[in-house]
Short mmCIF file of C-alpha atoms and ligand atoms in Angstrom, two decimals:
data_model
loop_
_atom_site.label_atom_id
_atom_site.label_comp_id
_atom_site.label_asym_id
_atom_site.label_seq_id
_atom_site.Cartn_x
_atom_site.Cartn_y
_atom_site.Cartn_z
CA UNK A 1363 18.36 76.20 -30.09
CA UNK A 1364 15.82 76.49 -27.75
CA UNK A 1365 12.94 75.28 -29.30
CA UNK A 1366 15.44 72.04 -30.24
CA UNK A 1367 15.87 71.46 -26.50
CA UNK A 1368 12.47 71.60 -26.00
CA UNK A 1369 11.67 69.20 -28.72
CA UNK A 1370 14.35 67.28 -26.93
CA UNK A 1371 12.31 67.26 -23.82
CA UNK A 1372 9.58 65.96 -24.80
CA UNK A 1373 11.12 63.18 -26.87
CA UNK A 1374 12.08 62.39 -23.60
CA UNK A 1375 8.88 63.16 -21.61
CA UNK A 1376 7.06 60.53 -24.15
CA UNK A 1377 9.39 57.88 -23.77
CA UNK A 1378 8.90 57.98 -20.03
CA UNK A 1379 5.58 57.87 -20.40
CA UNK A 1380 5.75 54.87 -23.14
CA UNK A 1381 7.36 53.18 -20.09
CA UNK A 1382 4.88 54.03 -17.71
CA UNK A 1383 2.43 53.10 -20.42
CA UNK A 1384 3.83 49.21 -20.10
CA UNK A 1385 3.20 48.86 -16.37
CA UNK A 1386 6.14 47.40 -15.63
CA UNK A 1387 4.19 47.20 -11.50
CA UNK A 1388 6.01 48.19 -8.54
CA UNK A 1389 9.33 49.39 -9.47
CA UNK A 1390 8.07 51.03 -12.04
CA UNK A 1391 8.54 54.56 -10.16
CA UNK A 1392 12.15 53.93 -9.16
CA UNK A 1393 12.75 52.98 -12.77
CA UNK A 1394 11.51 56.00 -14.37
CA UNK A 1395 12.86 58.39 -12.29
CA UNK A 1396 16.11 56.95 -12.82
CA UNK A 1397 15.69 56.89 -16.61
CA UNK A 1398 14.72 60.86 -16.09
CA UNK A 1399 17.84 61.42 -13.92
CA UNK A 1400 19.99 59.60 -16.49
CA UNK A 1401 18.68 62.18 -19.26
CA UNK A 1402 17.67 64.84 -17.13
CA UNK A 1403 19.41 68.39 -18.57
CA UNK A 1404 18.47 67.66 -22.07
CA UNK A 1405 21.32 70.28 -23.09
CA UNK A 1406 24.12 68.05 -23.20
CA UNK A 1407 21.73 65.15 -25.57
CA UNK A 1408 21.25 67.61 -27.69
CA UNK A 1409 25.17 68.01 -28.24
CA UNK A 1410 26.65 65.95 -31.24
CA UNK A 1411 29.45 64.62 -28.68
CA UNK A 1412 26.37 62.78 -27.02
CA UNK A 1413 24.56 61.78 -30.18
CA UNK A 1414 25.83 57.84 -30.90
CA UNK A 1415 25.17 56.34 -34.72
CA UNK A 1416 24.17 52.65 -34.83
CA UNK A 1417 26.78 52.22 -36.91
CA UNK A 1418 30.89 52.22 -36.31
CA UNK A 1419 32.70 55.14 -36.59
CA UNK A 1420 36.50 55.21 -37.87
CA UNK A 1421 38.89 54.88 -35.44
CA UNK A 1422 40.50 58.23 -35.29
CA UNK A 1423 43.54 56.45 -34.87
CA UNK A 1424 45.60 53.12 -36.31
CA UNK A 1425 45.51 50.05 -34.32
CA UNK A 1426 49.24 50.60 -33.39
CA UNK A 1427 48.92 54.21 -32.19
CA UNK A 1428 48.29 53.21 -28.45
CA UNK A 1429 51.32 50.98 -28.06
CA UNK A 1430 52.87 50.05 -25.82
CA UNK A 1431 50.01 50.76 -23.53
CA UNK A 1432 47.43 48.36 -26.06
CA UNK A 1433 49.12 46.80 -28.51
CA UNK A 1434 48.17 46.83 -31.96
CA UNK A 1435 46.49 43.21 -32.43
CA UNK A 1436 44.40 43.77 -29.56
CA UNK A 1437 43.19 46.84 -31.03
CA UNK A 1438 43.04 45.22 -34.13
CA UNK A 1439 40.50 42.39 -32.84
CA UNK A 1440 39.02 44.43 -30.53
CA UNK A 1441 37.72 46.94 -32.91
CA UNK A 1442 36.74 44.03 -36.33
CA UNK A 1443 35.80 41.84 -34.42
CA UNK A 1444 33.90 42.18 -30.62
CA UNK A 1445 32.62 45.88 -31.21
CA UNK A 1446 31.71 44.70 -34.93
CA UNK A 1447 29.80 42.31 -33.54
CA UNK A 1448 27.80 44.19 -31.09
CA UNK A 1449 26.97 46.84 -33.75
CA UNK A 1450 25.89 44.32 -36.18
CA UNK A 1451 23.80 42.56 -33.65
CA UNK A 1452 22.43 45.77 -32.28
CA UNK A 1453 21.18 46.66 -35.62
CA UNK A 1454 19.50 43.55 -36.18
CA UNK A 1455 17.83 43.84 -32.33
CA UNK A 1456 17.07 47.10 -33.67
CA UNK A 1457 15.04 45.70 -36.87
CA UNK A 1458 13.07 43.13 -35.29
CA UNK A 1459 11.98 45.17 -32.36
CA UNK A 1460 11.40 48.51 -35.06
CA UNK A 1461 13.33 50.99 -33.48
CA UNK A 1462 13.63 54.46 -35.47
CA UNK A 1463 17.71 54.37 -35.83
CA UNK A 1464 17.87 58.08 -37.27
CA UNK A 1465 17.62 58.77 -33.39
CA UNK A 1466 20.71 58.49 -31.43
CA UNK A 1467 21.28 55.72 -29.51
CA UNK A 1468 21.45 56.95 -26.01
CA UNK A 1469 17.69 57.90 -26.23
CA UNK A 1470 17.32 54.11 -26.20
CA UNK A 1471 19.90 53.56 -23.64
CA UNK A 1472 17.84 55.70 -21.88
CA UNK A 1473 14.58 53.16 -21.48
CA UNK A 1474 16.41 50.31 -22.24
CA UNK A 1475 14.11 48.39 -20.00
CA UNK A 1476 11.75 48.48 -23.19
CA UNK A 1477 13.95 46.12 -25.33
CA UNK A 1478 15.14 42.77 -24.94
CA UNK A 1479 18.15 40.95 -23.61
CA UNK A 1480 19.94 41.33 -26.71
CA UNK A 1481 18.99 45.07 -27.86
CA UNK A 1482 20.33 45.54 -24.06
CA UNK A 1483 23.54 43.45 -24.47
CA UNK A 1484 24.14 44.95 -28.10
CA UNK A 1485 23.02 48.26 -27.75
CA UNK A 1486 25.05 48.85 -24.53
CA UNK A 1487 28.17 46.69 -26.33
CA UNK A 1488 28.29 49.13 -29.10
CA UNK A 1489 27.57 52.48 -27.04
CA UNK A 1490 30.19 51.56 -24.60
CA UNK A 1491 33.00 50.73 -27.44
CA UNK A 1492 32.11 53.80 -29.33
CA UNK A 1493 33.15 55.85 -26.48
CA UNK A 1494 35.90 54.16 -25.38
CA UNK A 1495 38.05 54.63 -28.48
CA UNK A 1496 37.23 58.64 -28.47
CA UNK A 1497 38.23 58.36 -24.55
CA UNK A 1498 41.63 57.27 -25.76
CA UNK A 1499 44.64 59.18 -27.95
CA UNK A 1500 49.02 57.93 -28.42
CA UNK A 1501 50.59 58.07 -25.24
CA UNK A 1502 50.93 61.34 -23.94
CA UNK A 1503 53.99 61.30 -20.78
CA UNK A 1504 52.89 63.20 -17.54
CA UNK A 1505 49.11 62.11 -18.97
CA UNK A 1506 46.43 64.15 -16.76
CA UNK A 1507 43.47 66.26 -16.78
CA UNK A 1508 43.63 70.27 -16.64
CA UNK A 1509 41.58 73.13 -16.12
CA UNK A 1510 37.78 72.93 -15.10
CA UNK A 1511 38.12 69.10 -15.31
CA UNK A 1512 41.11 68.77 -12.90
CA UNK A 1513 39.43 71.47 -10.56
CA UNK A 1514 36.30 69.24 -10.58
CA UNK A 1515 38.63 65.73 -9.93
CA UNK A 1516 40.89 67.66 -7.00
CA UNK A 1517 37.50 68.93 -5.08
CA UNK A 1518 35.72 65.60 -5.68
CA UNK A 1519 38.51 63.22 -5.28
CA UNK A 1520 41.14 64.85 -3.30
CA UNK A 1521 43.45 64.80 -6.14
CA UNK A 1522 44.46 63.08 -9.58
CA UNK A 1523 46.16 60.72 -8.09
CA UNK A 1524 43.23 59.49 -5.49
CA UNK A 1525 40.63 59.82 -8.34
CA UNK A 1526 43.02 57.37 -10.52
CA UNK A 1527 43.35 54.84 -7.44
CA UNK A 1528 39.27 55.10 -7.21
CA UNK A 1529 38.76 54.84 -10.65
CA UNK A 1530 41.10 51.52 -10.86
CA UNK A 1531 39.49 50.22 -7.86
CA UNK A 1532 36.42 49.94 -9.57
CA UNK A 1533 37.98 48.37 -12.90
CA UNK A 1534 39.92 46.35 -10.70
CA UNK A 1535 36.42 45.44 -7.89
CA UNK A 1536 34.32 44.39 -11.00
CA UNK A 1537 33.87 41.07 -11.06
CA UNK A 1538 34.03 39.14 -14.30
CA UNK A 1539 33.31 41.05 -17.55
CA UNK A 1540 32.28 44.99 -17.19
CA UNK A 1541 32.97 48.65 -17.12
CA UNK A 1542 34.49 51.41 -15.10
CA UNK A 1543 33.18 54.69 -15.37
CA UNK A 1544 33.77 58.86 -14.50
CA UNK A 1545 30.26 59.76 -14.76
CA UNK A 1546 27.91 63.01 -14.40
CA UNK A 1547 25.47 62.81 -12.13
CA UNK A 1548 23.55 65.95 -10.76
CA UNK A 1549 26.76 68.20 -12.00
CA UNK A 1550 28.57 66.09 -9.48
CA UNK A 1551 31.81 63.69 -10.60
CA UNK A 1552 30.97 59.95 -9.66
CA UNK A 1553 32.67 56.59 -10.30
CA UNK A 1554 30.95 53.75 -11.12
CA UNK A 1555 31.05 50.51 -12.91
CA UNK A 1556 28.45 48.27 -14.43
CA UNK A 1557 28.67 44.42 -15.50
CA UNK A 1558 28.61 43.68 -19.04
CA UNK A 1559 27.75 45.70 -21.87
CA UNK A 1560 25.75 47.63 -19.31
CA UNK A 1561 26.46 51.56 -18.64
CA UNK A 1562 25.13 54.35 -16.47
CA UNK A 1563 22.59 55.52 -19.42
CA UNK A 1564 20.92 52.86 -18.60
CA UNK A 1565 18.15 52.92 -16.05
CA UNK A 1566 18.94 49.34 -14.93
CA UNK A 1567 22.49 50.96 -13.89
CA UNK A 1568 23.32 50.66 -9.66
CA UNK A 1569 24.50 54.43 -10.22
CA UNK A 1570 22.88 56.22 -13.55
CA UNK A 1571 24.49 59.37 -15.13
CA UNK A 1572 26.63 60.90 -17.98
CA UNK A 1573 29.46 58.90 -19.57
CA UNK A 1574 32.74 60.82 -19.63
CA UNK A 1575 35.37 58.07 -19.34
CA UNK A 1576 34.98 54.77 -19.65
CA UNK A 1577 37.08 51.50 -19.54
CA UNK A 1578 36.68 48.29 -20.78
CA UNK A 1579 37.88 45.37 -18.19
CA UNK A 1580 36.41 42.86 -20.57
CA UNK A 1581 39.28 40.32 -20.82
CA UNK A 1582 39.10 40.61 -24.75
CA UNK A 1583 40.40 44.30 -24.07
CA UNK A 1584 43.82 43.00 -22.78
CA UNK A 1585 44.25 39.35 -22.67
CA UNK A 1586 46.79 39.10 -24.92
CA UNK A 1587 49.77 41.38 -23.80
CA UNK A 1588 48.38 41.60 -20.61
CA UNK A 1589 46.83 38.16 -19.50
CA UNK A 1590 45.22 37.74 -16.20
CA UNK A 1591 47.63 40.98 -15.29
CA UNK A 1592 44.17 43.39 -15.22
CA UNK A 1593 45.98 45.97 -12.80
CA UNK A 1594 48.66 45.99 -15.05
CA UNK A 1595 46.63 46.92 -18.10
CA UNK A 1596 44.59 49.41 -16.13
CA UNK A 1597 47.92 51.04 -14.86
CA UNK A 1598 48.73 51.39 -18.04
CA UNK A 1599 45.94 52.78 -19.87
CA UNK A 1600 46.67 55.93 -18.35
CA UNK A 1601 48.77 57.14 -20.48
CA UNK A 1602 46.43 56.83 -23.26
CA UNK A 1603 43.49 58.53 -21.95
CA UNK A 1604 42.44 61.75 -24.24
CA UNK A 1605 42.01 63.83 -21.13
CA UNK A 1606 40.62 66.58 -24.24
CA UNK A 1607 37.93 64.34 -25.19
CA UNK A 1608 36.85 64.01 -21.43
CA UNK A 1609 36.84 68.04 -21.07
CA UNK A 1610 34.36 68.18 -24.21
CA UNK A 1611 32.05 66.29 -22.49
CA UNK A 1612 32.37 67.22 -19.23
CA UNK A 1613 31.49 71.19 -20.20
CA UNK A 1614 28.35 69.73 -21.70
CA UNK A 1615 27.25 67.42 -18.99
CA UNK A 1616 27.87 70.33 -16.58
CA UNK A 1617 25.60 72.71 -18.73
MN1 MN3 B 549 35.43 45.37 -25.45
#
């Protein structure tokens, strides 16, 4: 184990140096150490839960088990079509620009800044959707975090419920297409969001850190029950968020 984290390390270590290698001139600095902050505490990369496959996973659920909260042709479309499409055109990015896709993805995520527009676009697309269908589960009533998790949330946030209204405020703040996220930074809780396909393992992120939750405000994610209604959507997607899935990763980012 620990000679795998170390390995890890300097996976890392060369990448950031591969970056420094380019030159990229006077923000190179800020951008590295960002990239190492992102990735710093190689534990939790070395964890399967943070360990992405270029291709798409099964569902672990049928398109009609989030209803009412998504309906079932959104999920339907969301997941054959739009994620489909980023994975397919991340693997393509990832053949023309000879990236080693054995490795998981959030090493690349990591110095994104190396790739182009589209590995960044696709790569971040099918990251982000990946996640967000293991950071969801049927509707659970009385939906909320416990244990170490809820601790966390009620020192950080002053509470479930004034972590949910920050959390929504930054689905709700971002303007056209993007993200929310509850992130690890430093062993701290943050919320962020990013525009998008863009996400906090990214070094070109405002706020860079550990994905634990995230939520799609892309339009595609809830135009047709919800329309234009995005508070109504977000509101509502609490009662499908699999608070367990959020607890895995937030022992291993705190590691
Ligand atoms: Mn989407």
């Amino acid at each position: 184990m620990k000679s795998d984290k170390h390995s890890r390390r300097q996976f890392i270590s060369t990448g950031t140096k591969a970056s420094l290698a380019l030159g990229l001139g006077g923000s190179l600095i800020a951008c590295s150490s960002k990239a190492a902050g992102a990735l710093q505490g190689a534990a939790w990369a070395d964890n399967p839960l943070f360990q992405t496959p270029y291709h798409q996973t099964p569902l672990p659920y049928d398109y009609k088990a989030l209803e009412p909260s998504i309906d079932a042709p959104t999920m339907e479309i969301h997941y054959t079509k739009h994620a489909a499409g980023y994975t397919k055109n991340l693997n393509e990015a990832a053949v023309a620009e000879k990236v080693d896709t054995a490795k998981p993805l959030e090493a690349l995520l990591g110095e994104i800044n190396k790739y182009s527009e589209k590995m960044r676009n696709n790569a971040g697309g099918h990251y982000n959707h990946e996640l967000f269908w293991k950071n969801m589960r049927a509707p659970v009533s009385g939906n909320a975090p416990s244990g170490s998790l809820k601790a966390a949330i009620d020192t950080k946030f002053g509470g479930f419920d004034k972590f949910k209204t920050g959390f929504a405020d930054a689905a709700k703040g971002r303007f056209g297409s993007g993200w929310a996220w509850l992130i690890v930074k430093d062993k701290n809780l943050l919320i962020s969001s990013t525009p998008n396909q863009d996400n906090p393992l990214m070094p070109v992120a405002s706020t860079t850190g550990i994905p634990l939750l995230g939520l799609d405000v892309w339009e595609h994610a809830y135009y047709l029950k919800y329309q234009n209604k995005r508070p109504d959507y977000i509101e509502n997607w609490w009662n499908v968020v699999n608070w367990d899935n959020v607890q895995q990763r937030f022992d291993i980012a705190m590691k």
